[in-house]
């Protein structure tokens, strides 16, 4: 919705699926250089279904100049996380101090606010018209609800989504 020729608000909704990588579906383990550990693939992984809704206000007030503020909420069904241990032939997760298994762990949500800006330096001198400074900041609150069958093997069944920073 255009409030003026320089300002608008928008509302969006989407549903997507994030599929596991081929190496994640392979029953063999692989070495994760970034985390310095073995990861066991899981042939039973399901894709993560993501429902996203967001609202955004945008103001374009000059050449290469804008400010925007957005609110968002995401719901994840079957998010994939690393868990300590490996699944046995019966499908039960057994604890291991050295091995990590990929698993669909329950449901999760992420909610937050995002602020973005861009300002050019043409106001200082016309030679600086093509030089701009921009930034983006997001605060994110996430929570995972662990499946009942995994809840006995974790210290907290409701916690932040694995790997999700509270800010970006």
PDB file of C-alpha atoms in Angstrom:
ATOM      1  CA  UNK A   1       0.000   0.000   0.000  1.00  0.00           C
ATOM      2  CA  UNK A   2       1.518   3.332  -1.098  1.00  0.00           C
ATOM      3  CA  UNK A   3       1.147   6.071   1.501  1.00  0.00           C
ATOM      4  CA  UNK A   4       2.855   8.512  -0.899  1.00  0.00           C
ATOM      5  CA  UNK A   5       5.192   8.292  -3.882  1.00  0.00           C
ATOM      6  CA  UNK A   6       8.115   7.887  -1.402  1.00  0.00           C
ATOM      7  CA  UNK A   7       6.521   5.837   1.365  1.00  0.00           C
ATOM      8  CA  UNK A   8       4.819   2.456   1.470  1.00  0.00           C
ATOM      9  CA  UNK A   9       3.735  -0.308   3.804  1.00  0.00           C
ATOM     10  CA  UNK A  10       3.539  -3.958   2.858  1.00  0.00           C
ATOM     11  CA  UNK A  11       2.240  -7.179   4.339  1.00  0.00           C
ATOM     12  CA  UNK A  12       3.439 -10.544   3.114  1.00  0.00           C
ATOM     13  CA  UNK A  13       2.819 -14.211   3.752  1.00  0.00           C
ATOM     14  CA  UNK A  14       4.644 -17.225   2.364  1.00  0.00           C
ATOM     15  CA  UNK A  15       5.014 -20.942   2.917  1.00  0.00           C
ATOM     16  CA  UNK A  16       8.237 -22.651   1.889  1.00  0.00           C
ATOM     17  CA  UNK A  17      10.087 -25.887   2.509  1.00  0.00           C
ATOM     18  CA  UNK A  18      13.759 -26.212   3.381  1.00  0.00           C
ATOM     19  CA  UNK A  19      14.940 -29.635   2.298  1.00  0.00           C
ATOM     20  CA  UNK A  20      17.879 -31.426   3.932  1.00  0.00           C
ATOM     21  CA  UNK A  21      21.132 -31.537   1.939  1.00  0.00           C
ATOM     22  CA  UNK A  22      22.097 -34.837   0.281  1.00  0.00           C
ATOM     23  CA  UNK A  23      24.981 -35.322   2.749  1.00  0.00           C
ATOM     24  CA  UNK A  24      22.492 -34.904   5.615  1.00  0.00           C
ATOM     25  CA  UNK A  25      20.342 -37.738   4.233  1.00  0.00           C
ATOM     26  CA  UNK A  26      23.293 -40.088   3.786  1.00  0.00           C
ATOM     27  CA  UNK A  27      23.491 -42.685   6.602  1.00  0.00           C
ATOM     28  CA  UNK A  28      27.303 -42.357   6.638  1.00  0.00           C
ATOM     29  CA  UNK A  29      28.965 -39.813   8.883  1.00  0.00           C
ATOM     30  CA  UNK A  30      30.899 -36.817   7.590  1.00  0.00           C
ATOM     31  CA  UNK A  31      33.373 -34.471   9.217  1.00  0.00           C
ATOM     32  CA  UNK A  32      32.274 -30.891   9.888  1.00  0.00           C
ATOM     33  CA  UNK A  33      35.445 -28.761   9.645  1.00  0.00           C
ATOM     34  CA  UNK A  34      33.686 -25.681  10.961  1.00  0.00           C
ATOM     35  CA  UNK A  35      32.643 -27.330  14.235  1.00  0.00           C
ATOM     36  CA  UNK A  36      35.485 -29.884  14.368  1.00  0.00           C
ATOM     37  CA  UNK A  37      33.268 -32.951  14.824  1.00  0.00           C
ATOM     38  CA  UNK A  38      31.631 -35.919  13.132  1.00  0.00           C
ATOM     39  CA  UNK A  39      28.028 -35.574  11.984  1.00  0.00           C
ATOM     40  CA  UNK A  40      25.867 -38.626  11.293  1.00  0.00           C
ATOM     41  CA  UNK A  41      23.397 -38.266   8.462  1.00  0.00           C
ATOM     42  CA  UNK A  42      19.819 -39.434   8.850  1.00  0.00           C
ATOM     43  CA  UNK A  43      17.835 -41.094   6.055  1.00  0.00           C
ATOM     44  CA  UNK A  44      14.578 -40.278   7.892  1.00  0.00           C
ATOM     45  CA  UNK A  45      14.958 -36.489   7.824  1.00  0.00           C
ATOM     46  CA  UNK A  46      11.908 -34.556   6.637  1.00  0.00           C
ATOM     47  CA  UNK A  47      11.960 -31.129   5.045  1.00  0.00           C
ATOM     48  CA  UNK A  48      11.304 -28.156   7.313  1.00  0.00           C
ATOM     49  CA  UNK A  49       8.049 -26.347   6.486  1.00  0.00           C
ATOM     50  CA  UNK A  50       8.329 -22.606   7.117  1.00  0.00           C
ATOM     51  CA  UNK A  51       5.336 -20.271   7.365  1.00  0.00           C
ATOM     52  CA  UNK A  52       6.360 -16.620   7.280  1.00  0.00           C
ATOM     53  CA  UNK A  53       4.397 -13.420   7.802  1.00  0.00           C
ATOM     54  CA  UNK A  54       5.921  -9.966   7.743  1.00  0.00           C
ATOM     55  CA  UNK A  55       4.876  -6.317   7.759  1.00  0.00           C
ATOM     56  CA  UNK A  56       7.172  -3.527   6.587  1.00  0.00           C
ATOM     57  CA  UNK A  57       7.175   0.278   6.439  1.00  0.00           C
ATOM     58  CA  UNK A  58       9.565   1.833   3.877  1.00  0.00           C
ATOM     59  CA  UNK A  59      10.477   5.469   3.222  1.00  0.00           C
ATOM     60  CA  UNK A  60      12.599   6.398   0.180  1.00  0.00           C
ATOM     61  CA  UNK A  61      13.516  10.016   0.821  1.00  0.00           C
ATOM     62  CA  UNK A  62      16.330  10.608  -1.683  1.00  0.00           C
ATOM     63  CA  UNK A  63      18.787   9.143  -4.172  1.00  0.00           C
ATOM     64  CA  UNK A  64      20.151   5.958  -2.531  1.00  0.00           C
ATOM     65  CA  UNK A  65      18.453   6.953   0.732  1.00  0.00           C
ATOM     66  CA  UNK A  66      15.862   4.992   2.648  1.00  0.00           C
ATOM     67  CA  UNK A  67      14.711   3.799   6.034  1.00  0.00           C
ATOM     68  CA  UNK A  68      12.591   0.729   6.674  1.00  0.00           C
ATOM     69  CA  UNK A  69      11.226  -1.063   9.718  1.00  0.00           C
ATOM     70  CA  UNK A  70       9.800  -4.560   9.543  1.00  0.00           C
ATOM     71  CA  UNK A  71       8.151  -7.031  11.889  1.00  0.00           C
ATOM     72  CA  UNK A  72       8.226 -10.750  11.141  1.00  0.00           C
ATOM     73  CA  UNK A  73       7.080 -14.087  12.494  1.00  0.00           C
ATOM     74  CA  UNK A  74       8.095 -17.546  11.280  1.00  0.00           C
ATOM     75  CA  UNK A  75       6.729 -20.962  12.241  1.00  0.00           C
ATOM     76  CA  UNK A  76       8.907 -24.010  11.563  1.00  0.00           C
ATOM     77  CA  UNK A  77       7.500 -27.532  11.391  1.00  0.00           C
ATOM     78  CA  UNK A  78      10.153 -30.283  11.656  1.00  0.00           C
ATOM     79  CA  UNK A  79      13.236 -28.048  11.985  1.00  0.00           C
ATOM     80  CA  UNK A  80      16.508 -29.951  11.663  1.00  0.00           C
ATOM     81  CA  UNK A  81      19.089 -29.707  14.447  1.00  0.00           C
ATOM     82  CA  UNK A  82      22.115 -31.618  15.650  1.00  0.00           C
ATOM     83  CA  UNK A  83      21.540 -33.834  18.665  1.00  0.00           C
ATOM     84  CA  UNK A  84      24.150 -35.708  20.720  1.00  0.00           C
ATOM     85  CA  UNK A  85      24.096 -39.369  19.813  1.00  0.00           C
ATOM     86  CA  UNK A  86      22.905 -41.570  17.007  1.00  0.00           C
ATOM     87  CA  UNK A  87      19.715 -43.428  16.124  1.00  0.00           C
ATOM     88  CA  UNK A  88      19.814 -47.196  16.560  1.00  0.00           C
ATOM     89  CA  UNK A  89      18.101 -49.737  14.276  1.00  0.00           C
ATOM     90  CA  UNK A  90      14.837 -49.306  16.229  1.00  0.00           C
ATOM     91  CA  UNK A  91      14.792 -45.544  15.641  1.00  0.00           C
ATOM     92  CA  UNK A  92      15.699 -44.677  19.232  1.00  0.00           C
ATOM     93  CA  UNK A  93      18.278 -41.991  19.876  1.00  0.00           C
ATOM     94  CA  UNK A  94      21.191 -43.217  21.972  1.00  0.00           C
ATOM     95  CA  UNK A  95      23.482 -40.737  23.698  1.00  0.00           C
ATOM     96  CA  UNK A  96      27.065 -40.344  22.539  1.00  0.00           C
ATOM     97  CA  UNK A  97      29.710 -37.911  23.759  1.00  0.00           C
ATOM     98  CA  UNK A  98      31.521 -37.914  20.434  1.00  0.00           C
ATOM     99  CA  UNK A  99      28.873 -38.295  17.748  1.00  0.00           C
ATOM    100  CA  UNK A 100      26.156 -35.948  16.582  1.00  0.00           C
ATOM    101  CA  UNK A 101      23.018 -36.939  14.692  1.00  0.00           C
ATOM    102  CA  UNK A 102      20.805 -34.736  12.534  1.00  0.00           C
ATOM    103  CA  UNK A 103      17.145 -34.978  13.521  1.00  0.00           C
ATOM    104  CA  UNK A 104      13.791 -33.290  13.079  1.00  0.00           C
ATOM    105  CA  UNK A 105      13.339 -32.046  16.622  1.00  0.00           C
ATOM    106  CA  UNK A 106       9.802 -30.671  16.917  1.00  0.00           C
ATOM    107  CA  UNK A 107       8.430 -27.244  16.093  1.00  0.00           C
ATOM    108  CA  UNK A 108       9.923 -23.771  16.375  1.00  0.00           C
ATOM    109  CA  UNK A 109       9.077 -20.098  16.061  1.00  0.00           C
ATOM    110  CA  UNK A 110      11.137 -16.999  15.351  1.00  0.00           C
ATOM    111  CA  UNK A 111       9.802 -13.477  15.791  1.00  0.00           C
ATOM    112  CA  UNK A 112      11.512 -10.165  15.517  1.00  0.00           C
ATOM    113  CA  UNK A 113      12.023  -6.677  14.235  1.00  0.00           C
ATOM    114  CA  UNK A 114      14.343  -5.471  11.488  1.00  0.00           C
ATOM    115  CA  UNK A 115      15.598  -1.923  10.859  1.00  0.00           C
ATOM    116  CA  UNK A 116      17.421  -0.920   7.683  1.00  0.00           C
ATOM    117  CA  UNK A 117      18.826   2.372   6.393  1.00  0.00           C
ATOM    118  CA  UNK A 118      20.841   3.812   3.529  1.00  0.00           C
ATOM    119  CA  UNK A 119      22.183   7.386   3.316  1.00  0.00           C
ATOM    120  CA  UNK A 120      24.358   8.855   0.575  1.00  0.00           C
ATOM    121  CA  UNK A 121      27.023  11.497   1.143  1.00  0.00           C
ATOM    122  CA  UNK A 122      25.895  13.856  -1.636  1.00  0.00           C
ATOM    123  CA  UNK A 123      24.746  16.362   0.994  1.00  0.00           C
ATOM    124  CA  UNK A 124      28.434  16.966   1.845  1.00  0.00           C
ATOM    125  CA  UNK A 125      29.650  17.418  -1.728  1.00  0.00           C
ATOM    126  CA  UNK A 126      28.196  16.513  -5.140  1.00  0.00           C
ATOM    127  CA  UNK A 127      31.336  14.439  -5.878  1.00  0.00           C
ATOM    128  CA  UNK A 128      30.216  12.089  -3.081  1.00  0.00           C
ATOM    129  CA  UNK A 129      26.744  11.507  -4.564  1.00  0.00           C
ATOM    130  CA  UNK A 130      27.559   7.859  -5.425  1.00  0.00           C
ATOM    131  CA  UNK A 131      29.008   7.069  -1.985  1.00  0.00           C
ATOM    132  CA  UNK A 132      26.516   5.701   0.524  1.00  0.00           C
ATOM    133  CA  UNK A 133      26.439   4.166   3.978  1.00  0.00           C
ATOM    134  CA  UNK A 134      23.920   1.477   4.783  1.00  0.00           C
ATOM    135  CA  UNK A 135      23.080  -0.818   7.635  1.00  0.00           C
ATOM    136  CA  UNK A 136      20.682  -3.496   8.749  1.00  0.00           C
ATOM    137  CA  UNK A 137      19.901  -4.770  12.244  1.00  0.00           C
ATOM    138  CA  UNK A 138      17.498  -7.482  13.337  1.00  0.00           C
ATOM    139  CA  UNK A 139      16.479  -8.628  16.837  1.00  0.00           C
ATOM    140  CA  UNK A 140      15.175 -12.189  16.830  1.00  0.00           C
ATOM    141  CA  UNK A 141      13.462 -14.218  19.544  1.00  0.00           C
ATOM    142  CA  UNK A 142      13.247 -17.922  18.719  1.00  0.00           C
ATOM    143  CA  UNK A 143      11.938 -20.951  20.576  1.00  0.00           C
ATOM    144  CA  UNK A 144      11.925 -24.681  19.903  1.00  0.00           C
ATOM    145  CA  UNK A 145       9.410 -27.156  21.308  1.00  0.00           C
ATOM    146  CA  UNK A 146      11.090 -30.576  21.329  1.00  0.00           C
ATOM    147  CA  UNK A 147       9.214 -33.732  20.268  1.00  0.00           C
ATOM    148  CA  UNK A 148       8.092 -35.796  23.276  1.00  0.00           C
ATOM    149  CA  UNK A 149      10.311 -38.751  22.290  1.00  0.00           C
ATOM    150  CA  UNK A 150      13.410 -36.501  22.430  1.00  0.00           C
ATOM    151  CA  UNK A 151      12.416 -34.465  25.496  1.00  0.00           C
ATOM    152  CA  UNK A 152      13.990 -36.923  27.975  1.00  0.00           C
ATOM    153  CA  UNK A 153      17.376 -36.522  26.291  1.00  0.00           C
ATOM    154  CA  UNK A 154      17.627 -32.743  26.458  1.00  0.00           C
ATOM    155  CA  UNK A 155      18.087 -30.432  29.404  1.00  0.00           C
ATOM    156  CA  UNK A 156      15.450 -27.966  28.258  1.00  0.00           C
ATOM    157  CA  UNK A 157      12.545 -28.922  25.985  1.00  0.00           C
ATOM    158  CA  UNK A 158      11.799 -25.229  25.248  1.00  0.00           C
ATOM    159  CA  UNK A 159      14.833 -23.185  24.232  1.00  0.00           C
ATOM    160  CA  UNK A 160      16.128 -20.943  21.412  1.00  0.00           C
ATOM    161  CA  UNK A 161      16.457 -22.470  17.938  1.00  0.00           C
ATOM    162  CA  UNK A 162      19.906 -24.039  17.510  1.00  0.00           C
ATOM    163  CA  UNK A 163      22.286 -21.662  15.754  1.00  0.00           C
ATOM    164  CA  UNK A 164      19.850 -18.726  15.742  1.00  0.00           C
ATOM    165  CA  UNK A 165      21.526 -15.557  16.941  1.00  0.00           C
ATOM    166  CA  UNK A 166      19.323 -13.185  18.978  1.00  0.00           C
ATOM    167  CA  UNK A 167      20.538 -10.383  16.696  1.00  0.00           C
ATOM    168  CA  UNK A 168      21.996 -10.006  13.205  1.00  0.00           C
TER     169      UNK A 168
END
